[in-house]
Structures are given as C-alpha cells and as structure tokens.
mmCIF file of C-alpha atoms in Angstrom:
data_model
loop_
_atom_site.group_PDB
_atom_site.id
_atom_site.type_symbol
_atom_site.label_atom_id
_atom_site.label_comp_id
_atom_site.label_asym_id
_atom_site.label_seq_id
_atom_site.Cartn_x
_atom_site.Cartn_y
_atom_site.Cartn_z
ATOM 1 C CA UNK A 424 30.858 -50.190 41.465
ATOM 2 C CA UNK A 425 32.277 -53.517 40.473
ATOM 3 C CA UNK A 426 30.391 -56.662 39.413
ATOM 4 C CA UNK A 427 29.718 -57.733 43.021
ATOM 5 C CA UNK A 428 27.707 -54.630 43.837
ATOM 6 C CA UNK A 429 30.316 -53.376 46.323
ATOM 7 C CA UNK A 430 32.044 -50.086 45.934
ATOM 8 C CA UNK A 431 35.805 -50.365 45.448
ATOM 9 C CA UNK A 432 36.260 -47.168 47.452
ATOM 10 C CA UNK A 433 34.534 -48.686 50.513
ATOM 11 C CA UNK A 434 36.669 -51.814 50.344
ATOM 12 C CA UNK A 435 39.835 -49.715 50.161
ATOM 13 C CA UNK A 436 38.793 -47.544 53.100
ATOM 14 C CA UNK A 437 37.877 -50.645 55.137
ATOM 15 C CA UNK A 438 41.321 -52.128 54.484
ATOM 16 C CA UNK A 439 42.991 -48.825 55.294
ATOM 17 C CA UNK A 440 41.227 -48.530 58.656
ATOM 18 C CA UNK A 441 42.181 -52.045 59.808
ATOM 19 C CA UNK A 442 44.260 -52.231 62.949
ATOM 20 C CA UNK A 443 47.637 -53.924 62.464
ATOM 21 C CA UNK A 444 50.481 -54.790 64.789
ATOM 22 C CA UNK A 445 53.739 -52.975 64.118
ATOM 23 C CA UNK A 446 56.855 -55.011 63.401
ATOM 24 C CA UNK A 447 59.362 -52.158 63.602
ATOM 25 C CA UNK A 448 61.130 -51.208 66.858
ATOM 26 C CA UNK A 449 60.347 -47.470 66.566
ATOM 27 C CA UNK A 450 56.840 -46.256 65.693
ATOM 28 C CA UNK A 451 56.045 -42.591 65.160
ATOM 29 C CA UNK A 452 52.466 -41.435 64.887
ATOM 30 C CA UNK A 453 49.490 -39.700 66.423
ATOM 31 C CA UNK A 454 47.676 -41.233 69.402
ATOM 32 C CA UNK A 455 44.163 -42.089 68.250
ATOM 33 C CA UNK A 456 42.650 -43.762 71.288
ATOM 34 C CA UNK A 457 43.341 -45.366 74.648
ATOM 35 C CA UNK A 458 41.315 -48.571 74.962
ATOM 36 C CA UNK A 459 39.943 -49.852 78.289
ATOM 37 C CA UNK A 460 42.733 -51.161 80.509
ATOM 38 C CA UNK A 461 42.814 -54.520 82.262
ATOM 39 C CA UNK A 462 45.170 -56.266 84.684
ATOM 40 C CA UNK A 463 47.690 -58.938 83.771
ATOM 41 C CA UNK A 464 49.816 -61.039 86.126
ATOM 42 C CA UNK A 465 53.625 -61.135 86.117
ATOM 43 C CA UNK A 466 54.862 -64.712 85.911
ATOM 44 C CA UNK A 467 57.221 -65.780 88.675
ATOM 45 C CA UNK A 468 59.636 -68.619 88.039
ATOM 46 C CA UNK A 469 59.354 -71.306 90.693
ATOM 47 C CA UNK A 470 63.162 -71.826 91.016
ATOM 48 C CA UNK A 471 63.645 -68.140 91.869
ATOM 49 C CA UNK A 472 60.876 -68.238 94.439
ATOM 50 C CA UNK A 473 62.179 -71.470 96.014
ATOM 51 C CA UNK A 474 65.720 -70.064 96.277
ATOM 52 C CA UNK A 475 64.553 -66.810 97.889
ATOM 53 C CA UNK A 476 62.196 -68.525 100.325
ATOM 54 C CA UNK A 477 64.785 -71.165 101.305
ATOM 55 C CA UNK A 478 67.423 -68.541 102.052
ATOM 56 C CA UNK A 479 64.858 -66.412 103.892
ATOM 57 C CA UNK A 480 63.792 -69.434 105.978
ATOM 58 C CA UNK A 481 67.333 -69.915 107.263
ATOM 59 C CA UNK A 482 67.422 -66.324 108.521
ATOM 60 C CA UNK A 483 63.842 -66.711 109.763
ATOM 61 C CA UNK A 484 64.854 -69.699 111.890
ATOM 62 C CA UNK A 485 67.663 -67.657 113.440
ATOM 63 C CA UNK A 486 65.262 -64.778 114.182
ATOM 64 C CA UNK A 487 62.732 -67.205 115.678
ATOM 65 C CA UNK A 488 65.456 -68.679 117.904
ATOM 66 C CA UNK A 489 66.433 -65.197 119.123
ATOM 67 C CA UNK A 490 62.764 -64.340 119.794
ATOM 68 C CA UNK A 491 62.289 -67.538 121.759
ATOM 69 C CA UNK A 492 65.348 -66.852 123.894
ATOM 70 C CA UNK A 493 64.490 -63.234 124.558
ATOM 71 C CA UNK A 494 60.689 -63.758 124.556
ATOM 72 C CA UNK A 495 60.229 -60.049 125.160
ATOM 73 C CA UNK A 496 59.821 -59.387 121.465
ATOM 74 C CA UNK A 497 56.272 -59.602 120.148
ATOM 75 C CA UNK A 498 55.317 -61.647 117.125
ATOM 76 C CA UNK A 499 56.250 -60.172 113.774
ATOM 77 C CA UNK A 500 53.966 -59.434 110.873
ATOM 78 C CA UNK A 501 52.004 -62.204 109.226
ATOM 79 C CA UNK A 502 53.959 -64.147 106.626
ATOM 80 C CA UNK A 503 52.570 -64.377 103.145
ATOM 81 C CA UNK A 504 51.666 -67.842 101.947
ATOM 82 C CA UNK A 505 53.336 -69.707 99.066
ATOM 83 C CA UNK A 506 50.180 -69.388 96.965
ATOM 84 C CA UNK A 507 50.162 -65.585 97.373
ATOM 85 C CA UNK A 508 53.854 -65.259 96.520
ATOM 86 C CA UNK A 509 53.625 -67.631 93.533
ATOM 87 C CA UNK A 510 50.656 -65.780 92.056
ATOM 88 C CA UNK A 511 52.790 -62.780 91.175
ATOM 89 C CA UNK A 512 51.978 -59.087 91.013
ATOM 90 C CA UNK A 513 49.402 -57.669 88.635
ATOM 91 C CA UNK A 514 49.989 -54.656 86.427
ATOM 92 C CA UNK A 515 47.760 -52.486 84.287
ATOM 93 C CA UNK A 516 47.706 -53.116 80.522
ATOM 94 C CA UNK A 517 46.200 -50.391 78.344
ATOM 95 C CA UNK A 518 45.839 -51.095 74.616
ATOM 96 C CA UNK A 519 46.687 -48.001 72.587
ATOM 97 C CA UNK A 520 45.888 -47.150 68.976
ATOM 98 C CA UNK A 521 48.354 -45.025 66.995
ATOM 99 C CA UNK A 522 48.048 -43.786 63.387
ATOM 100 C CA UNK A 523 51.232 -43.130 61.449
ATOM 101 C CA UNK A 524 51.679 -40.442 58.799
ATOM 102 C CA UNK A 525 50.700 -42.944 56.062
ATOM 103 C CA UNK A 526 47.288 -43.473 57.661
ATOM 104 C CA UNK A 527 48.027 -46.989 59.007
ATOM 105 C CA UNK A 528 46.380 -47.753 62.363
ATOM 106 C CA UNK A 529 48.546 -49.723 64.814
ATOM 107 C CA UNK A 530 47.767 -51.334 68.155
ATOM 108 C CA UNK A 531 50.358 -51.486 70.942
ATOM 109 C CA UNK A 532 50.194 -52.100 74.685
ATOM 110 C CA UNK A 533 51.124 -49.740 77.493
ATOM 111 C CA UNK A 534 52.144 -51.670 80.620
ATOM 112 C CA UNK A 535 51.964 -49.892 83.958
ATOM 113 C CA UNK A 536 51.037 -46.330 84.733
ATOM 114 C CA UNK A 537 51.894 -42.915 83.358
ATOM 115 C CA UNK A 538 50.940 -39.520 84.771
ATOM 116 C CA UNK A 539 47.419 -38.656 83.630
ATOM 117 C CA UNK A 540 48.570 -35.577 81.711
ATOM 118 C CA UNK A 541 51.529 -37.315 80.020
ATOM 119 C CA UNK A 542 49.864 -38.445 76.768
ATOM 120 C CA UNK A 543 46.521 -37.436 75.271
ATOM 121 C CA UNK A 544 44.672 -38.555 72.162
ATOM 122 C CA UNK A 545 45.928 -36.512 69.187
ATOM 123 C CA UNK A 546 49.460 -36.153 70.661
ATOM 124 C CA UNK A 547 52.281 -36.887 68.225
ATOM 125 C CA UNK A 548 54.473 -39.609 69.796
ATOM 126 C CA UNK A 549 57.520 -41.725 69.063
ATOM 127 C CA UNK A 550 57.262 -45.177 70.667
ATOM 128 C CA UNK A 551 60.069 -47.619 71.323
ATOM 129 C CA UNK A 552 58.501 -51.085 71.183
ATOM 130 C CA UNK A 553 59.420 -54.532 72.452
ATOM 131 C CA UNK A 554 57.805 -57.666 70.986
ATOM 132 C CA UNK A 555 55.808 -59.984 73.275
ATOM 133 C CA UNK A 556 54.116 -63.325 72.698
ATOM 134 C CA UNK A 557 52.834 -64.013 69.199
ATOM 135 C CA UNK A 558 49.227 -63.431 70.332
ATOM 136 C CA UNK A 559 49.933 -60.013 71.874
ATOM 137 C CA UNK A 560 50.746 -56.655 70.296
ATOM 138 C CA UNK A 561 54.176 -55.217 71.127
ATOM 139 C CA UNK A 562 54.533 -53.341 74.396
ATOM 140 C CA UNK A 563 55.806 -49.810 74.812
ATOM 141 C CA UNK A 564 59.232 -49.485 76.444
ATOM 142 C CA UNK A 565 59.590 -45.740 76.060
ATOM 143 C CA UNK A 566 57.452 -42.853 74.846
ATOM 144 C CA UNK A 567 58.712 -39.576 73.489
ATOM 145 C CA UNK A 568 55.748 -37.194 73.401
ATOM 146 C CA UNK A 569 56.774 -34.974 70.487
ATOM 147 C CA UNK A 570 53.845 -32.628 71.181
ATOM 148 C CA UNK A 571 55.007 -31.757 74.713
ATOM 149 C CA UNK A 572 58.668 -32.799 74.520
ATOM 150 C CA UNK A 573 58.360 -35.284 77.413
ATOM 151 C CA UNK A 574 60.347 -38.521 77.656
ATOM 152 C CA UNK A 575 58.238 -41.151 79.470
ATOM 153 C CA UNK A 576 59.012 -44.664 80.681
ATOM 154 C CA UNK A 577 56.075 -46.740 81.964
ATOM 155 C CA UNK A 578 56.832 -48.669 85.144
ATOM 156 C CA UNK A 579 55.276 -51.972 86.145
ATOM 157 C CA UNK A 580 55.491 -54.234 89.159
ATOM 158 C CA UNK A 581 58.405 -56.662 89.144
ATOM 159 C CA UNK A 582 59.089 -59.980 90.833
ATOM 160 C CA UNK A 583 61.424 -58.209 93.260
ATOM 161 C CA UNK A 584 58.903 -55.527 94.199
ATOM 162 C CA UNK A 585 56.289 -58.272 94.685
ATOM 163 C CA UNK A 586 58.470 -60.274 97.053
ATOM 164 C CA UNK A 587 59.272 -57.087 98.965
ATOM 165 C CA UNK A 588 62.377 -55.691 100.659
ATOM 166 C CA UNK A 589 61.841 -57.478 104.031
ATOM 167 C CA UNK A 590 61.748 -60.937 102.430
ATOM 168 C CA UNK A 591 64.679 -60.147 100.135
ATOM 169 C CA UNK A 592 66.804 -58.792 103.018
ATOM 170 C CA UNK A 593 65.945 -61.875 105.029
ATOM 171 C CA UNK A 594 66.951 -64.062 102.052
ATOM 172 C CA UNK A 595 70.302 -62.279 101.709
ATOM 173 C CA UNK A 596 70.977 -62.675 105.449
ATOM 174 C CA UNK A 597 70.041 -66.360 105.225
ATOM 175 C CA UNK A 598 72.356 -66.907 102.248
ATOM 176 C CA UNK A 599 75.223 -65.164 104.079
ATOM 177 C CA UNK A 600 74.564 -67.309 107.159
ATOM 178 C CA UNK A 601 74.627 -70.501 105.081
ATOM 179 C CA UNK A 602 77.887 -69.400 103.419
ATOM 180 C CA UNK A 603 79.474 -68.592 106.801
ATOM 181 C CA UNK A 604 78.490 -71.971 108.234
ATOM 182 C CA UNK A 605 79.690 -73.788 105.096
ATOM 183 C CA UNK A 606 82.996 -71.911 105.212
ATOM 184 C CA UNK A 607 83.444 -72.728 108.907
ATOM 185 C CA UNK A 608 82.732 -76.424 108.273
ATOM 186 C CA UNK A 609 85.191 -76.551 105.351
ATOM 187 C CA UNK A 610 87.949 -74.764 107.258
ATOM 188 C CA UNK A 611 87.666 -76.921 110.380
#
C-alpha cells in the first residue's frame, strides 16, 4: 500500500489491462474477444457518381429511343434514385481485441465478413493493419491464422459493387457513344 490507500499492484494491473490502439503495421497476438458488430456506410464521392450517372444517361436515352421505336419491349427494371445511390453501401464492422505476447491488449477493426470458422477467440494470429481516421482503431487488411495456417482477407462492399454491373455497363456504353459522336463531329 502507498500513502493514498491504493495498492500499487492494482494500479499496475489496471494499466496493463487497458486497451490501446496499435501503431505498427503488423500485429501478432492471441484473439481475446470479438465485440458486437455494427454497420458503417462507404462514402461515395459525388464527382464519381455524377460521371457514372451522366454517361449511363446517354446510353439510357439511346435504349429508351429504341424501346419507343420498337414498342414491343416491356419496361425495364426500376431505376434507383440519386438519394439511394449517393447513400453508399453498408458493411459490417466488428471490433476485435488482441493480446500480444507482452500482455498488451489492442483493439482493431475487422471490416466485412469472414467464414464463421476462420478465427476463434484464443487463436494465435498475425494481422496486417491499415490506419483509418484518428478517432478509429486501425482496420485489418489481412489475417494469418497461425493456429490453423489459414490466410484470410476480409471483403467489404465497394462503390463499384454498390452501383452494380448494369449501371456501370450502361455508363461505359454511354461514354463510348459520346466519344464516337465527338470523334465524328471533329472529323467532319
């Protein structure tokens, strides 16, 4: 006991059990606990969205013209609204606690999904980390489960998967159409 009435041993153990954020790129340790996951939204840059939708609209106008002329084709699927596209996809974020061989407890974030049997509490893992915003712990880019020998890469939704192949194909066709028309105008 010291003069304050607190045990020095308790203070040391409290400091030792504090959760810290790792600053190194590679962290090796034992998985202590998976915290409750929550969803986070991917940010979509407005210039990217405007460019894709503008190019897709050009091809959409051509398709609409063909449908009007032929009129035998039924209406296509419902188009997603600007608000829905701008919102961006959501992905799962699972905070993870890892203890290294020195007894330090670290918190990192796992973005996306892994197979349920891929990592368990008490597995020995090597994590490759990427820093995020100042307020957030680093996120896991790659996991090597040293207990099972598995190499794991969590996958999340991207801007391109959110926009979807039909819209992206339509945007590419629209951009090609605009380039063809611009080339024809310049050459004539």
